[in-house]
Coordinates of C-alpha atoms and ligand atoms in Angstrom, one line a residue:
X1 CA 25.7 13.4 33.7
X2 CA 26.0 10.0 32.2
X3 CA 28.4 9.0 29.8
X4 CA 27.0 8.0 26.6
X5 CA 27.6 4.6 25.6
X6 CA 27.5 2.7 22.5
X7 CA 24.6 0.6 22.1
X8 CA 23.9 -2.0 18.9
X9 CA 20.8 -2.6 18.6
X10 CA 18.6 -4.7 16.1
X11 CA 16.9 -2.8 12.8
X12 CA 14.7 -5.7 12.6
X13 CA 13.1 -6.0 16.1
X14 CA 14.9 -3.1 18.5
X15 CA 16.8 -5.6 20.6
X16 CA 19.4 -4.0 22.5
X17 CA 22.9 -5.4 23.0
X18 CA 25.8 -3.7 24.6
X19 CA 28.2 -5.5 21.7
X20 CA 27.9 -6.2 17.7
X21 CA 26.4 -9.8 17.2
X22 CA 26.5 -11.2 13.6
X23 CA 23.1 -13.0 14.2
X24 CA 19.9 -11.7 16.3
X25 CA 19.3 -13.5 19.3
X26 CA 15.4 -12.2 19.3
X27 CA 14.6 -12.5 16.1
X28 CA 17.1 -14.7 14.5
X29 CA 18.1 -12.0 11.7
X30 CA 21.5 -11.3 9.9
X31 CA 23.3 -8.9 10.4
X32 CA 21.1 -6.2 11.2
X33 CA 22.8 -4.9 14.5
X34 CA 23.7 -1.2 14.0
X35 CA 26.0 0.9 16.4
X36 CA 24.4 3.6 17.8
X37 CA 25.6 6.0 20.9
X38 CA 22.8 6.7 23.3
X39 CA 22.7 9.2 26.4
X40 CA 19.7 8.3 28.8
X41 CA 19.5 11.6 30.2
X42 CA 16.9 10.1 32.8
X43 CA 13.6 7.7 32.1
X44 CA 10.7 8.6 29.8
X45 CA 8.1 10.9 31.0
X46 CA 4.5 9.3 31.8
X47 CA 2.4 9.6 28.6
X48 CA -0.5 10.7 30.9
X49 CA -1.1 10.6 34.3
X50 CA 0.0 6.5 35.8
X51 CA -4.0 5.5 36.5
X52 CA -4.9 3.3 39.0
X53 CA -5.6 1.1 36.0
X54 CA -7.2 -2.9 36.9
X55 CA -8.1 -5.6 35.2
X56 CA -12.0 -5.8 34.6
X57 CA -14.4 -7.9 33.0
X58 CA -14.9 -8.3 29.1
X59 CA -18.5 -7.4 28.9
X60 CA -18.1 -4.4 30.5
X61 CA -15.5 -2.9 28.9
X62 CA -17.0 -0.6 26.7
X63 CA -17.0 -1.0 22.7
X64 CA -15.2 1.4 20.2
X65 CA -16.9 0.6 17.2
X66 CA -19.6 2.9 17.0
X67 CA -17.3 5.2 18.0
X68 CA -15.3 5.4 14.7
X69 CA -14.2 8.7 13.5
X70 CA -15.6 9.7 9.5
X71 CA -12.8 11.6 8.4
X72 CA -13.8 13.6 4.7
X73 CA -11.4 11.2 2.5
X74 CA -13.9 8.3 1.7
X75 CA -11.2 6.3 0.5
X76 CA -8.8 6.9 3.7
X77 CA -12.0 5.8 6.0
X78 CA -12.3 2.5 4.0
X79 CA -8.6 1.4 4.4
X80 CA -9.0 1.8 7.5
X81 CA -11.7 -0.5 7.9
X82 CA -14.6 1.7 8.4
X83 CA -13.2 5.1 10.2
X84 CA -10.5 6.2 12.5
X85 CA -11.0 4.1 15.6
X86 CA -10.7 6.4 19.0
X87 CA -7.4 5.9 20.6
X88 CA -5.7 4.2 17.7
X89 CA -2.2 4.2 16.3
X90 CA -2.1 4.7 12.2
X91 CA 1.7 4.6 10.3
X92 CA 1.5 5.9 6.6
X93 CA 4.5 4.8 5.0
X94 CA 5.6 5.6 1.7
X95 CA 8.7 6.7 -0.4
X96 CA 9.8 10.3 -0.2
X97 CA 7.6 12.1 -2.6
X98 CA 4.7 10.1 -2.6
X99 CA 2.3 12.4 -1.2
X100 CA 1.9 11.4 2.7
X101 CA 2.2 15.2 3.8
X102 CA -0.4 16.1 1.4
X103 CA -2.7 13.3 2.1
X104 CA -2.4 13.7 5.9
X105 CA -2.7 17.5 5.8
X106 CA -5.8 17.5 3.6
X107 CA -7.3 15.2 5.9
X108 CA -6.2 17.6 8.5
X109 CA -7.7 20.7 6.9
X110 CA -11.4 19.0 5.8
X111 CA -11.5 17.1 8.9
X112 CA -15.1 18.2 10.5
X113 CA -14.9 16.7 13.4
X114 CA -13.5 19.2 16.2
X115 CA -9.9 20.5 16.4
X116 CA -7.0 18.8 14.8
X117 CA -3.4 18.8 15.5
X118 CA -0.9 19.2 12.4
X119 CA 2.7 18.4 13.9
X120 CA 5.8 18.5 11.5
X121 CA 9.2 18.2 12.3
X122 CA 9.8 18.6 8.2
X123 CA 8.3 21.8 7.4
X124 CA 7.6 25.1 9.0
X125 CA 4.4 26.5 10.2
X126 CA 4.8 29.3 7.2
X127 CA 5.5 26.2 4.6
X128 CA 2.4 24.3 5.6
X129 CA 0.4 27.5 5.2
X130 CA 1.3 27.8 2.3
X131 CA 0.6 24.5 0.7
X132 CA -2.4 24.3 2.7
X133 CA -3.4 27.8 0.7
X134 CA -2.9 25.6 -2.3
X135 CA -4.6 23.0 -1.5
X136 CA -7.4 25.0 -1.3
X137 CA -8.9 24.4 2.1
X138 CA -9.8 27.4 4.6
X139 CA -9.2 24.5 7.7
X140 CA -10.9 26.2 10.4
X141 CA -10.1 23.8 13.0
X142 CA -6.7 23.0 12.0
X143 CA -3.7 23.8 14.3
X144 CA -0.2 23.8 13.2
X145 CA 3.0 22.9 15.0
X146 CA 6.2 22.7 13.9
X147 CA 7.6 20.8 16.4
X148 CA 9.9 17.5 17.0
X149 CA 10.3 17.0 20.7
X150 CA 7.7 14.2 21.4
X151 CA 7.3 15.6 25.2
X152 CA 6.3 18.6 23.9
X153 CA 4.0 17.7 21.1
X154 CA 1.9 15.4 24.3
X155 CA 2.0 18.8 26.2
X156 CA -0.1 20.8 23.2
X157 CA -2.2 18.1 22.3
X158 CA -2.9 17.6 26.1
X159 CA -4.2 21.0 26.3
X160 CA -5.9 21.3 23.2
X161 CA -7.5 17.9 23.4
X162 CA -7.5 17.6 19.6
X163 CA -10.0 15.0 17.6
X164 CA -6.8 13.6 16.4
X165 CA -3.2 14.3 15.8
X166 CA -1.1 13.9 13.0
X167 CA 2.8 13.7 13.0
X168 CA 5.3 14.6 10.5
X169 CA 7.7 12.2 10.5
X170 CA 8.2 9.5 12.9
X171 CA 12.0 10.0 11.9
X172 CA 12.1 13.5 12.6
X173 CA 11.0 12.8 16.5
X174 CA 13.4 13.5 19.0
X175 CA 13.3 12.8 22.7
X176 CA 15.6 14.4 25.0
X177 CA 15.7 11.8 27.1
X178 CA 17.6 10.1 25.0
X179 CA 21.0 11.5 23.3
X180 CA 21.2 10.2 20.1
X181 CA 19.7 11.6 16.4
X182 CA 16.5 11.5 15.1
X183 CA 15.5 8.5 13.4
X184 CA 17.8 6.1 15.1
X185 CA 16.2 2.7 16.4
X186 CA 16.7 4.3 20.3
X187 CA 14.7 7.2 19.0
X188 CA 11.9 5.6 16.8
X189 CA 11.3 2.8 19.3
X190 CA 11.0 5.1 22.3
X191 CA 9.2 8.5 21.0
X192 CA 6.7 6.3 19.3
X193 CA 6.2 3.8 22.9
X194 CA 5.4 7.2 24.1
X195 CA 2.7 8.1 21.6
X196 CA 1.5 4.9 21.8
X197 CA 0.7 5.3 25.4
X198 CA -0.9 8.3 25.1
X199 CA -3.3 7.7 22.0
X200 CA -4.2 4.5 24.3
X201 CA -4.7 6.6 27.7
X202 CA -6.4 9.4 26.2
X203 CA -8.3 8.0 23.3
X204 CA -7.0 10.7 20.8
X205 CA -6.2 9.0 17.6
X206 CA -2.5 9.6 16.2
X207 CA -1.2 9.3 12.7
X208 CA 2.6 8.9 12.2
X209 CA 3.9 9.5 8.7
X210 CA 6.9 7.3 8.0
X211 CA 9.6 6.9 5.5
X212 CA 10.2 4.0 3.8
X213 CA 14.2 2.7 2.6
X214 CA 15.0 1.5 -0.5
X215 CA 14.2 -1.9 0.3
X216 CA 10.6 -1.0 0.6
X217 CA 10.4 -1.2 4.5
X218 CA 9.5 1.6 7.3
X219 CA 12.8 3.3 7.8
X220 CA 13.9 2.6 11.6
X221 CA 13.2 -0.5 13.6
X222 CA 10.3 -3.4 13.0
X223 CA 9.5 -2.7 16.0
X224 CA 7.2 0.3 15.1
X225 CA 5.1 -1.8 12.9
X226 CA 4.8 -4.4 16.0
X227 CA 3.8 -1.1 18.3
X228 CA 1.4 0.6 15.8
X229 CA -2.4 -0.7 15.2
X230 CA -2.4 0.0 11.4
X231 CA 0.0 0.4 9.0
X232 CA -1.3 1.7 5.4
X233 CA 1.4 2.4 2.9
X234 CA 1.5 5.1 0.0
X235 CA 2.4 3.5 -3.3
X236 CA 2.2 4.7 -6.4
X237 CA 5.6 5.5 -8.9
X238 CA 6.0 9.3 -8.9
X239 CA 6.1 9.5 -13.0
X240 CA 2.3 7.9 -13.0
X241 CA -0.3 9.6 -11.1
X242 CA -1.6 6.9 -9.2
X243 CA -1.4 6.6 -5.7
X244 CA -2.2 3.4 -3.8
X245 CA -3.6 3.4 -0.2
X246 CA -2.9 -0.2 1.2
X247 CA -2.9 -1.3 4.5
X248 CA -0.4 -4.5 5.4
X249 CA -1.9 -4.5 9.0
X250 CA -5.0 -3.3 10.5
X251 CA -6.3 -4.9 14.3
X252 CA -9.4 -3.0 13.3
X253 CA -10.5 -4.0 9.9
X254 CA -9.6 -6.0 7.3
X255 CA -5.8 -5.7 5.2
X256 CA -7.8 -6.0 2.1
X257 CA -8.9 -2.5 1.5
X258 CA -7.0 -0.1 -1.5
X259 CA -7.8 3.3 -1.7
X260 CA -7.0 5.0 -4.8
X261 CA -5.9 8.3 -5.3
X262 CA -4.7 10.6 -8.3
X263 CA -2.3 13.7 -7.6
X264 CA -3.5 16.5 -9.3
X265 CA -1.9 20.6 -9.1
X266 CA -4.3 21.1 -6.1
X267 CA -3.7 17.7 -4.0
X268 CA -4.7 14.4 -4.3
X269 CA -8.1 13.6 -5.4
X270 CA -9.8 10.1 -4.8
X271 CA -10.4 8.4 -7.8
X272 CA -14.0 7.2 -8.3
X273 CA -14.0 4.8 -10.9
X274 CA -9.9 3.5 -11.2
X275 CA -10.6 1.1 -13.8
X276 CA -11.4 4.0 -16.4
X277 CA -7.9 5.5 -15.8
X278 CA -6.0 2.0 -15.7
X279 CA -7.3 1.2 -18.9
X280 CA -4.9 3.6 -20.9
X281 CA -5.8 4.5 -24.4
X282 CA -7.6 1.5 -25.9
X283 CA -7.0 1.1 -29.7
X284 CA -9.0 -1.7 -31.2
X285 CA -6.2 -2.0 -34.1
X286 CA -2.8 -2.4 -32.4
X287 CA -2.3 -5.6 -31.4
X288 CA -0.6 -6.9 -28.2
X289 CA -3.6 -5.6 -25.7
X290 CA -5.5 -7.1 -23.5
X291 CA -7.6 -6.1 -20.3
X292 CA -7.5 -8.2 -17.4
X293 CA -10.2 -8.2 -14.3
X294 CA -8.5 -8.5 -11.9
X295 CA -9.2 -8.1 -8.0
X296 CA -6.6 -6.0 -5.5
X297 CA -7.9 -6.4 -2.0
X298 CA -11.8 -7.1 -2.3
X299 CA -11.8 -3.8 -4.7
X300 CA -12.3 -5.5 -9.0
X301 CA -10.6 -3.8 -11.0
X302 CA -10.2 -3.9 -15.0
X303 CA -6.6 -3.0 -16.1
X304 CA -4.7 -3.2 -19.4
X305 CA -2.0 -5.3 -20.0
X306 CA 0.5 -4.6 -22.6
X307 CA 2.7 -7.1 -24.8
X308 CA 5.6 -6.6 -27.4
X309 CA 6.9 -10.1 -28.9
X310 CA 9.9 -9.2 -31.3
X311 CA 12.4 -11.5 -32.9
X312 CA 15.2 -11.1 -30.3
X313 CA 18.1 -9.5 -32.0
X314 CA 21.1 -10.6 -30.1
X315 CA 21.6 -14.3 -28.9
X316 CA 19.9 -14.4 -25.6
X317 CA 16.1 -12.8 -25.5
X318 CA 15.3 -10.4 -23.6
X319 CA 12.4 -11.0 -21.1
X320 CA 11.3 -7.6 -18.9
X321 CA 8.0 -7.0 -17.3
X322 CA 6.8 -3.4 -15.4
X323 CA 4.3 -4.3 -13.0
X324 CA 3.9 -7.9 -13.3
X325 CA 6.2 -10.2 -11.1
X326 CA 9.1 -12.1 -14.4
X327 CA 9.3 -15.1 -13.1
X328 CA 5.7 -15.7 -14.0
X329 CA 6.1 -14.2 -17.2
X330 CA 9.0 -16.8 -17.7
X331 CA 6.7 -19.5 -16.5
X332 CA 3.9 -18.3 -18.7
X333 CA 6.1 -18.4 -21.9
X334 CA 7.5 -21.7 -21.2
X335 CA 3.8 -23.3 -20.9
X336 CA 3.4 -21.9 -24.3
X337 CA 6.3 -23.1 -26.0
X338 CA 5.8 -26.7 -24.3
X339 CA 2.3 -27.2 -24.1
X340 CA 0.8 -25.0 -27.1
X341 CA 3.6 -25.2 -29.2
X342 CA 4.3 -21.7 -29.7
X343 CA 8.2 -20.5 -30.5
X344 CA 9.1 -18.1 -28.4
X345 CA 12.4 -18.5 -27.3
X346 CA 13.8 -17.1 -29.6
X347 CA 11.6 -13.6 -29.1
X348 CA 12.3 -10.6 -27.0
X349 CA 9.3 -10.2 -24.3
X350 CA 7.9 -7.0 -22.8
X351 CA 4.9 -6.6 -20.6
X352 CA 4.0 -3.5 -19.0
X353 CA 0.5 -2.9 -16.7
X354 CA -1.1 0.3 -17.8
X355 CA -1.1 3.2 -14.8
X356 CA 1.9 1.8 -13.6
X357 CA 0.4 -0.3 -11.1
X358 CA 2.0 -3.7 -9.7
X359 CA -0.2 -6.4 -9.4
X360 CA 0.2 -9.6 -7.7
X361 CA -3.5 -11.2 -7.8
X362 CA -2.7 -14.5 -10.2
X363 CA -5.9 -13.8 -12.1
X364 CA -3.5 -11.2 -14.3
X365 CA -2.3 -14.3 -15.8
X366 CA -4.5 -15.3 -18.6
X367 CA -4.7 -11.5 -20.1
X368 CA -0.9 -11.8 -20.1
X369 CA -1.0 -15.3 -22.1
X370 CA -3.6 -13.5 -24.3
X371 CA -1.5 -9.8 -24.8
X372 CA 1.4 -12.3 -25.8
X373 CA -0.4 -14.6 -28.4
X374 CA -2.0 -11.2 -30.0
X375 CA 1.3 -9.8 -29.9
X376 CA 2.4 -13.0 -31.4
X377 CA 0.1 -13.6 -33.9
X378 CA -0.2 -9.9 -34.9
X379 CA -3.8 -10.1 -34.4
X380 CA -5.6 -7.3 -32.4
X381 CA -8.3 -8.7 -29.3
X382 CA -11.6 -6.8 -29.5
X383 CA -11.4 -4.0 -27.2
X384 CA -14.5 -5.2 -25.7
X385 CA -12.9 -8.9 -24.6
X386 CA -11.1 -9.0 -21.3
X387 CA -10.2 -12.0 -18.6
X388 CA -10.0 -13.2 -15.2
X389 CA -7.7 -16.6 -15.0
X390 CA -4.2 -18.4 -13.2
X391 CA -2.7 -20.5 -16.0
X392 CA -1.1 -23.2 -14.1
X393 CA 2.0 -25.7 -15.4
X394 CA 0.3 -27.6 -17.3
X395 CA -1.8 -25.1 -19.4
X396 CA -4.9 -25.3 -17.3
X397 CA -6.7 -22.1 -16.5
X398 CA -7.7 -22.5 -13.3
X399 CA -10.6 -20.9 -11.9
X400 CA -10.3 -17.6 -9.7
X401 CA -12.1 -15.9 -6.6
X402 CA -14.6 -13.2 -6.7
X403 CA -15.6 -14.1 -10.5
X404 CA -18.9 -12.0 -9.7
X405 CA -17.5 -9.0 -8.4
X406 CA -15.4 -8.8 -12.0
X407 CA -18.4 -9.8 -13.9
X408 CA -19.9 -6.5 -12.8
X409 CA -17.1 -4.6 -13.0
X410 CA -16.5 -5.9 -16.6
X411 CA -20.3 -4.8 -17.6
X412 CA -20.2 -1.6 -16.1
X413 CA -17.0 -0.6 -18.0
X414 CA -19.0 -1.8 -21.3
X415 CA -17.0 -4.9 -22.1
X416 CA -19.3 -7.6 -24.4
X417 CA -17.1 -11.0 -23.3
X418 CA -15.0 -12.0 -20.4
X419 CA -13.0 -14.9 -20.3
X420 CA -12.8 -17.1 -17.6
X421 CA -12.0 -20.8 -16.8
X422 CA -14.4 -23.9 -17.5
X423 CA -13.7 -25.1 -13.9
X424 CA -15.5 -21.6 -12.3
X425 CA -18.4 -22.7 -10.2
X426 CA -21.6 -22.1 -12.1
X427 CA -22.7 -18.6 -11.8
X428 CA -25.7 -16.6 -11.4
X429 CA -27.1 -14.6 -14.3
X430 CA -24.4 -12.5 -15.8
X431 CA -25.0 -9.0 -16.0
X432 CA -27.1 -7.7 -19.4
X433 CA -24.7 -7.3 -22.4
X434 CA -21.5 -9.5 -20.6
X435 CA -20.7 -12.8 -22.2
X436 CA -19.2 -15.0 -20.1
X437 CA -16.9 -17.6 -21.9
X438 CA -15.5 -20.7 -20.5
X439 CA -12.2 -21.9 -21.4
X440 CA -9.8 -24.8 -19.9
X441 CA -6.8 -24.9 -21.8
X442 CA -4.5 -22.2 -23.2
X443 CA -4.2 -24.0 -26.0
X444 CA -8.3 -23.9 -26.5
X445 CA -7.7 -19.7 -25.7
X446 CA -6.0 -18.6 -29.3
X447 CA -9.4 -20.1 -31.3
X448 CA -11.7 -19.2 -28.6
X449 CA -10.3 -15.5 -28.6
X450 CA -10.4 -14.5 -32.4
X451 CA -12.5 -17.8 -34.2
Ligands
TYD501 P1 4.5 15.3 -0.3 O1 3.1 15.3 0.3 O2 5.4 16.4 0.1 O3 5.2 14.0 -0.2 P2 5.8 13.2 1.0 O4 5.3 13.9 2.2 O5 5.3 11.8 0.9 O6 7.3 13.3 0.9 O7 4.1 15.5 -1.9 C1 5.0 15.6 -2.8 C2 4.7 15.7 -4.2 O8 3.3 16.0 -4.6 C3 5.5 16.8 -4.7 O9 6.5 16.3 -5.5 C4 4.6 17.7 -5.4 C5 3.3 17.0 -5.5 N1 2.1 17.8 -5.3 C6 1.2 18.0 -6.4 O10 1.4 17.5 -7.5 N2 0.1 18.7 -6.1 C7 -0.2 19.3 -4.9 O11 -1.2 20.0 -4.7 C8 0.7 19.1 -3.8 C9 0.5 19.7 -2.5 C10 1.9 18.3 -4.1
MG502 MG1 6.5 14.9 3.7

């Protein structure tokens, strides 16, 4: 037998080297060589049969599309872009917690679309019964597995030719061609090659469930992401019931999509109508409110944003901000104090997004400036006003994309006035009931939002 031997490879891109290197030579990366001690107990077994496979000519190979799978979650098809392409590679990453087991296996259970294989290397048969039986889904065509040797999870769905299979976790896959734990780089990088081939060869669609470190990225190497054609990760915080869907890379649609989900006692439901829920409990007296349309992906969205200006009451302020990036909230305050003349530096500052959402579209910015002037001023916004803008450096409220799309969203929710900038293309008719006003400056905003 061979002897194992210490390998170092790179977290960032899998590249092997037989010693420890301070610097990638692949992928130019810092220190991200880690030791690992691998046994090739003899090469990796052929995915499927080797095919006399040859090169042919574009037009006639044929076309997927059409093809797509509908799987029952409406909001899983559309991150996606449109279904579950045949003979595709899907990674759901997400913290521990999150819900990917339970979003995965309820697919699983309401799939109607032919047999479907449930592999977990987490769980037992017995333990996904059971929170299947909870989940309240008979899932006819379901087949469980509790299995982590990739060779044998190929074997079953080989036989059972499954509409699609879903494994649970990438990290828990071991090959035993290869001698070292699950969920080292060696492992990942070659149990998922190995799925990759076969999805491709047989057209069987394969979902990997991931974990994700603390630094937010897919536990194991880059690599995977490289290999895989979609990623979609599971966001939410586990103390809000929000879940976000969001794909970072999709060679079948486009990385725009969110779907939205909210976990309830029997499994996660898709939310219909997000903005309702992400507007929290809107109370026309308190000041310090203010509800921003905002877009995330191509979906519009109308969320609440929350401000608390205090006197600070030790020497230095206090600036903290829960879902809205601080640096901008810095920015934003220092365009008030030098171009509206507002005194702030001596104030604590607290923003929090309602639903516990982060948001990173720029149009947030002028429903902060507004939350902090009523905050501010003490004088509460109409629950009815909300706003789409980027404040720039200078004060400007520069215009933003997609200013339709939150124009409707902003009249179906009921709200009388939006705020946008003076520099928006013009617009068709706004929607019945929605008054649209123009402003250029902040400093024009405070008069504009309670004269
Ligand atoms: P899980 O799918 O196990 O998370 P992951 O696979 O991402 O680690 O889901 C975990 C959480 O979801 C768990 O803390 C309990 C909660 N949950 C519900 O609230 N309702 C349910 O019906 C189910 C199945 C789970
Ligand atoms: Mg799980």
């Amino acid at each position: 037998m061979a002897k194992a031997k210490s390998v170092f490879f790179c977290a960032e891109c899998g590249y092997e080297s037989a010693k420890w290197l301070g610097k990638c030579p692949s992928c130019g990366s810092w220190n991200s060589f880690v030791e690992e001690k691998v046994q090739k107990k003899g090469s990796a077994p052929a995915a499927v049969s080797a095919r006399g496979h040859k090169p042919m000519p574009i037009k006639e190979v044929k076309q997927g599309e059409e093809s797509r799978l509908q799987l029952p979650d409406a909001e899983l098809n559309r991150v996606l872009g449109g279904g579950l392409v045949p003979g595709s590679l899907v990674l759901i990453g997400g913290e521990p917690g999150i819900g990917k087991s339970t979003l995965m296996l309820q697919v699983a259970l309401d799939a109607n679309v032919g047999k479907v294989l449930y592999v977990s290397g987490e769980e037992s048969e017995s333990q996904i019964a059971d929170r299947a039986r909870r989940l309240g889904a008979s899932g006819e065509n379901c087949y469980l597995f509790g299995q982590s040797d990739p060779e044998a999870i190929l074997a079953a769905a080989k036989e059972m030719k499954p509409a699609f299979v879903v494994i649970d976790s990438v990290q828990t896959l071991q090959a035993s061609w290869i001698d070292s734990a699950p969920g080292t780089v060696s492992q990942i990088r070659d149990s998922a090659a190995l799925l990759m081939r076969f999805a491709k060869e047989s057209g069987i669609p394969v979902f990997l469930i991931g974990h994700i470190t603390k630094e937010g990225a897919i536990a194991g190497p880059k690599v995977l992401e490289h290999m895989v054609d979609t990623v979609a990760i599971f966001e939410g915080d586990q103390q809000h019931q929000f879940r976000l869907l969001r794909c970072t890379k999709n060679r079948f649609g486009s990385t725009f999509e969110l779907g939205i989900y909210h976990m309830e006692g029997s499994g996660l439901k898709p939310v219909a109508n997000p903005s309702s829920l992400l507007l929290g409990l809107r109370n026309e007296s308190l000041s310090g409110t203010a509800a921003a349309a905002i877009v995330e992906g191509i979906r519009p969205l109308i969320i609440e944003v929350q401000a608390l200006v205090s006197s600070a009451v030790y020497g230095t302020p206090q600036r903290s901000s829960t879902g809205y990036d601080v640096r901008r909230l810095h920015m934003l305050l220092a365009v008030l104090e030098k171009r509206c003349g507002f005194k702030l530096a001596s104030k604590d500052v607290f923003i929090n997004l309602a639903g516990g959402l982060s948001v990173k579209d720029p149009s947030i910015d002028l429903a902060v400036v507004a939350s902090v002037l009523s905050s501010s001023e003490d004088l509460s916004l109409s629950a009815n006003t909300c706003f789409a803008g980027e404040v720039g450096l200078s004060g400007e409220i520069r215009p933003v994309m997609r200013t339709e799309q939150r124009l409707s969203e902003a009249a179906k929710l009921g709200f009388t006035r939006l705020f946008i900038s003076s520099h928006s293309p013009t617009l068709p008719e706004a929607p019945a009931g929605l008054e649209v006003l123009r402003v250029s400056r902040v400093r024009d905003l405070l008069a504009a939002m309670f004269g």
